[in-house]
Coordinates of C-alpha atoms in Angstrom, one line a residue:
M1 CA 133.1 133.5 165.5
D2 CA 129.3 134.2 165.8
L3 CA 126.8 131.2 165.3
S4 CA 125.5 132.3 162.7
S5 CA 128.6 132.5 160.6
R6 CA 129.9 128.9 161.6
N7 CA 126.1 127.6 160.3
I8 CA 126.7 129.3 157.2
I9 CA 130.6 127.6 156.8
R10 CA 129.2 124.3 157.9
Q11 CA 126.5 124.4 155.3
K12 CA 128.5 125.4 152.4
K13 CA 130.9 122.2 153.6
L14 CA 128.1 120.1 153.4
N15 CA 127.2 120.9 150.2
G16 CA 130.5 121.0 149.1
V17 CA 130.6 116.9 150.2
V18 CA 126.8 116.8 148.5
R19 CA 127.9 118.4 145.0
N20 CA 130.7 115.7 144.9
L21 CA 128.7 112.7 146.0
L22 CA 126.8 113.4 143.0
L23 CA 129.5 114.0 141.0
A24 CA 130.8 110.7 142.2
C25 CA 127.8 109.1 141.0
A26 CA 127.4 110.4 137.7
V27 CA 131.0 110.0 137.3
L28 CA 130.4 106.1 138.2
T29 CA 127.1 106.0 136.1
V30 CA 129.0 106.5 133.1
F31 CA 132.0 104.7 133.9
I32 CA 130.2 101.1 134.1
T33 CA 127.3 102.9 131.0
V34 CA 131.2 102.5 129.2
G35 CA 132.3 99.4 130.4
I36 CA 129.1 97.8 129.0
I37 CA 129.6 99.1 125.5
L38 CA 133.0 98.4 126.0
S39 CA 132.6 94.9 127.0
L40 CA 130.1 94.2 123.8
V41 CA 131.9 95.8 121.2
M42 CA 135.3 93.6 122.3
N43 CA 133.4 90.7 122.3
T44 CA 131.3 91.2 119.0
F45 CA 134.4 92.1 117.2
S46 CA 136.1 88.3 118.1
F47 CA 132.7 87.2 116.8
F48 CA 132.8 89.1 113.6
K49 CA 136.2 87.5 112.8
E50 CA 134.7 84.3 111.9
V51 CA 131.2 85.6 110.7
S52 CA 130.4 87.8 108.4
L53 CA 128.7 91.1 109.2
W54 CA 126.4 90.6 106.2
S55 CA 125.4 86.5 106.2
F56 CA 125.0 87.5 110.5
L57 CA 122.4 90.3 109.1
T58 CA 120.5 88.5 106.7
G59 CA 121.0 85.0 107.2
T60 CA 117.9 83.3 107.4
E61 CA 118.7 79.8 109.5
W62 CA 120.0 80.0 113.0
T63 CA 121.7 77.2 114.4
P64 CA 125.3 78.2 116.2
L65 CA 124.9 74.7 118.8
F66 CA 124.7 72.7 115.5
A67 CA 127.7 70.5 114.0
N68 CA 127.4 72.6 110.7
P69 CA 126.3 75.9 112.4
Q70 CA 125.0 78.9 111.2
Y71 CA 124.7 82.7 112.2
G72 CA 122.0 84.4 110.4
V73 CA 119.9 85.9 112.9
L74 CA 116.9 87.3 111.2
P75 CA 115.3 84.5 112.8
L76 CA 115.7 86.2 115.7
I77 CA 115.0 89.1 114.8
A78 CA 111.4 88.2 113.3
G79 CA 110.2 86.2 116.3
T80 CA 111.3 90.2 118.3
L81 CA 109.2 91.4 115.7
I82 CA 106.3 89.6 116.8
V83 CA 106.0 89.1 120.1
T84 CA 106.6 93.1 120.6
L85 CA 104.3 93.5 117.5
C86 CA 101.7 91.5 119.6
A87 CA 102.1 93.2 122.9
A88 CA 101.8 96.9 121.3
V89 CA 98.8 95.9 120.0
I90 CA 97.3 95.2 123.8
A91 CA 99.3 98.0 125.9
L92 CA 99.9 101.2 123.8
P93 CA 95.9 101.6 122.7
L94 CA 94.8 100.0 126.0
G95 CA 97.8 102.4 128.6
L96 CA 96.5 105.0 126.8
F97 CA 92.8 105.0 127.0
S98 CA 92.9 104.5 130.4
A99 CA 95.3 107.0 130.8
I100 CA 92.7 109.3 129.7
Y101 CA 90.0 108.2 131.3
L102 CA 91.8 108.3 134.9
S103 CA 92.9 111.8 133.9
E104 CA 89.9 113.6 131.8
Y105 CA 86.7 111.1 132.5
A106 CA 87.3 109.8 135.8
H107 CA 85.9 110.2 139.7
P108 CA 89.1 111.4 141.9
R109 CA 87.8 108.3 144.0
T110 CA 87.7 106.9 141.1
R111 CA 90.6 107.1 140.2
K112 CA 92.3 107.0 143.4
F113 CA 90.9 103.3 143.7
L114 CA 91.9 101.9 139.6
K115 CA 95.1 103.4 139.3
P116 CA 96.7 101.8 142.7
I117 CA 95.5 98.8 141.0
L118 CA 97.0 98.8 137.8
E119 CA 100.5 100.0 139.2
I120 CA 99.8 95.9 140.8
L121 CA 100.2 94.5 137.9
A122 CA 103.8 96.2 137.0
G123 CA 104.9 94.9 140.4
I124 CA 103.8 91.3 139.4
P125 CA 107.6 89.5 138.1
S126 CA 107.6 89.2 134.4
I127 CA 107.6 84.9 134.6
V128 CA 104.4 85.4 136.2
Y129 CA 103.6 86.3 133.0
G130 CA 105.2 83.8 131.5
Y131 CA 103.5 80.9 133.6
F132 CA 99.9 83.2 132.6
A133 CA 100.5 83.1 129.2
L134 CA 101.3 79.6 128.8
N135 CA 98.9 77.7 131.3
L136 CA 95.9 80.3 130.2
I137 CA 96.4 82.1 127.6
T138 CA 97.4 79.5 125.3
P139 CA 95.0 77.2 125.7
V140 CA 92.7 79.3 125.1
L141 CA 94.0 80.5 121.4
Q142 CA 93.7 76.2 120.8
S143 CA 90.5 77.0 121.5
L144 CA 89.8 79.6 119.1
I145 CA 93.1 78.7 116.7
P146 CA 93.1 74.7 116.8
Q147 CA 96.7 75.2 114.9
T148 CA 98.3 76.9 118.1
E149 CA 101.3 75.7 119.2
I150 CA 101.6 74.8 123.2
Y151 CA 104.8 77.0 122.3
N152 CA 104.2 80.3 120.2
A153 CA 104.8 83.9 119.7
A154 CA 100.9 85.3 120.5
S155 CA 100.5 84.8 123.8
A156 CA 103.5 85.7 124.7
G157 CA 102.6 89.0 123.1
I158 CA 99.3 88.9 124.7
A159 CA 101.0 88.3 128.2
M160 CA 104.0 91.2 127.8
G161 CA 101.2 93.9 126.5
I162 CA 99.5 93.0 130.0
M163 CA 102.6 92.8 131.5
I164 CA 103.7 96.4 129.9
M165 CA 100.4 98.4 130.1
P166 CA 100.8 99.6 133.8
M167 CA 104.2 101.5 132.6
V168 CA 102.4 102.7 129.1
C169 CA 98.8 104.2 131.4
S170 CA 100.7 105.5 134.1
L171 CA 103.8 107.6 132.4
S172 CA 100.7 108.9 129.6
E173 CA 98.4 109.6 132.7
D174 CA 101.6 111.4 134.2
A175 CA 101.9 113.8 130.5
L176 CA 97.9 114.0 130.7
S177 CA 97.2 115.7 134.7
A178 CA 100.3 117.9 134.0
V179 CA 98.5 119.6 131.1
P180 CA 98.1 123.4 132.5
T181 CA 93.9 123.2 133.2
G182 CA 94.0 127.1 132.1
M183 CA 94.5 125.4 128.4
K184 CA 91.2 123.1 129.3
H185 CA 89.7 125.4 130.7
G186 CA 90.0 128.3 127.7
G187 CA 88.7 125.1 125.1
Y188 CA 85.9 124.5 127.5
A189 CA 85.7 128.3 127.2
L190 CA 85.1 128.2 123.0
G191 CA 83.0 126.0 123.3
A192 CA 84.4 122.7 122.6
N193 CA 83.0 119.3 124.6
R194 CA 85.8 117.2 126.9
L195 CA 86.0 114.6 123.5
E196 CA 87.2 117.9 121.5
V197 CA 89.7 118.9 124.6
V198 CA 90.9 115.7 125.2
L199 CA 92.0 115.9 120.7
G200 CA 92.7 119.4 120.2
I201 CA 94.8 120.5 123.4
S202 CA 95.2 117.8 126.0
L203 CA 96.7 114.9 123.7
P204 CA 99.1 117.5 121.2
H205 CA 100.1 118.9 124.9
A206 CA 101.3 115.5 126.5
F207 CA 102.7 114.2 123.2
S208 CA 106.1 113.7 124.3
G209 CA 105.4 112.7 127.8
I210 CA 102.7 109.4 125.3
V211 CA 105.9 109.1 122.7
S212 CA 108.3 108.6 125.9
S213 CA 105.6 105.9 127.4
F214 CA 106.0 104.3 123.9
V215 CA 109.6 104.4 124.1
L216 CA 109.7 103.1 127.4
A217 CA 107.7 100.2 127.4
L218 CA 108.2 99.2 123.7
S219 CA 111.8 99.0 124.9
R220 CA 110.4 97.0 127.4
A221 CA 108.9 94.4 125.7
I222 CA 112.5 93.6 123.6
G223 CA 114.2 93.4 126.4
E224 CA 111.9 90.8 128.3
T225 CA 113.5 87.3 128.7
M226 CA 111.4 85.6 131.2
I227 CA 107.7 85.9 128.9
V228 CA 109.4 84.6 125.5
T229 CA 111.4 82.2 127.0
V230 CA 108.8 79.9 129.2
A231 CA 106.0 81.1 126.1
A232 CA 107.2 81.5 123.2
G233 CA 109.6 78.8 122.4
A234 CA 113.4 78.2 121.4
R235 CA 112.5 77.1 118.2
P236 CA 114.7 79.9 116.0
T237 CA 111.8 79.7 112.8
F238 CA 111.9 82.2 110.8
T239 CA 108.3 82.9 110.3
L240 CA 106.2 86.1 110.6
N241 CA 103.4 83.5 112.2
P242 CA 102.9 84.7 115.9
L243 CA 100.8 81.5 116.1
V244 CA 104.6 79.7 115.9
S245 CA 107.7 78.2 118.3
V246 CA 110.0 81.2 117.9
Q247 CA 112.8 82.5 119.1
T248 CA 113.8 85.8 119.8
L249 CA 116.9 87.9 120.9
T250 CA 117.0 87.8 125.2
S251 CA 115.6 84.0 124.2
F252 CA 118.6 82.9 123.0
I253 CA 121.0 85.4 125.0
A254 CA 119.0 83.4 128.1
Q255 CA 119.8 79.9 126.0
A256 CA 123.3 80.3 125.4
S257 CA 124.3 82.2 129.0
Q258 CA 123.0 78.2 130.3
G259 CA 126.9 76.6 129.6
D260 CA 126.0 75.3 126.7
N261 CA 128.4 76.9 124.7
A262 CA 132.0 76.7 125.5
H263 CA 134.5 80.2 126.4
G264 CA 136.3 81.5 123.4
T265 CA 134.1 79.5 121.0
T266 CA 132.8 81.2 117.8
S267 CA 129.1 80.2 119.7
Y268 CA 130.0 81.7 122.4
Y269 CA 130.7 85.3 120.7
A270 CA 127.4 85.0 118.8
L271 CA 125.9 85.7 122.4
Y272 CA 127.6 89.1 122.7
A273 CA 126.4 89.6 119.0
V274 CA 122.8 89.6 119.7
G275 CA 122.7 91.5 122.9
M276 CA 124.8 94.1 120.2
L277 CA 122.4 93.7 117.9
L278 CA 119.9 94.7 120.7
F279 CA 120.8 97.4 122.3
V280 CA 122.0 98.8 118.7
I281 CA 118.1 98.6 118.4
T282 CA 116.6 99.7 121.4
F283 CA 119.3 102.9 121.5
T284 CA 118.1 103.5 117.9
M285 CA 114.5 103.7 119.1
N286 CA 115.4 106.4 121.5
I287 CA 117.0 108.2 119.6
F288 CA 114.0 108.3 117.1
A289 CA 112.1 109.3 119.5
H290 CA 114.1 112.0 120.7
H291 CA 114.0 113.3 117.3
V292 CA 110.3 113.3 117.2
I293 CA 109.6 114.7 119.7
R294 CA 111.9 117.3 119.4
R295 CA 109.9 118.1 115.6
R296 CA 107.2 118.4 117.8
K297 CA 108.5 120.5 120.2
E298 CA 109.4 122.9 117.5
A299 CA 106.7 122.4 115.3
M300 CA 104.6 123.7 118.6
G301 CA 106.8 126.7 118.9

């Protein structure tokens, strides 16, 4: 057997080993995902043996550690919604506008300077953002709006918006940069100015990437724990006022995980019920985003 034949055989064996290794990694990922879901489902089922699904989803009092516990999750949903909306108001427009500037308007040197600075924000630990919200954003809000409480949803939402904004910017900028240059030149050849090219060509072509960045950023906001635990408080208040203390789904999970709940009690299984609700919310968001992207692609032919 000559040298070339041995090299071919060795290459085939190496390809087979790599293929099997990648397959094992993919199968392991599937098993881990299934294990997480089964753990949530089984413990959530134990919770709903004691508490009805209707009272869980429609109740307005959340006091699992009281002598007469109530398990209405609406206060946690309201707190999560307020913080996420505050973060979205900050992150989505600023991230998208920054991406448009970096991809369409900025000089290459400016882009190389600004983009790493924006991405540094994504590397800051979330606990730092939490204390930033508590020690800087909250005093500013209190000076502007005196009725703002020390722990409030607005400061947590603003800090969270700053944290997830680089994610929106980076992913949206990548999507906009992937628009073929020929399409943009075609727009300029037809007499369009730069803004018209951005609105009429770049944004529609990068729509799926931009929507994906929004969904990932909002999912990150919904699942964030440390910022809301430090800055938003731990009072499950059923309100839409962002200036008062609230408790989110994730901050309750962090609180319940500290050992205050005895294993096997209803309040212990409530942790898994809230986790399952959080999973369903983020999963539904991803399905909706996938549907919107598919419809958009079909409409564009």
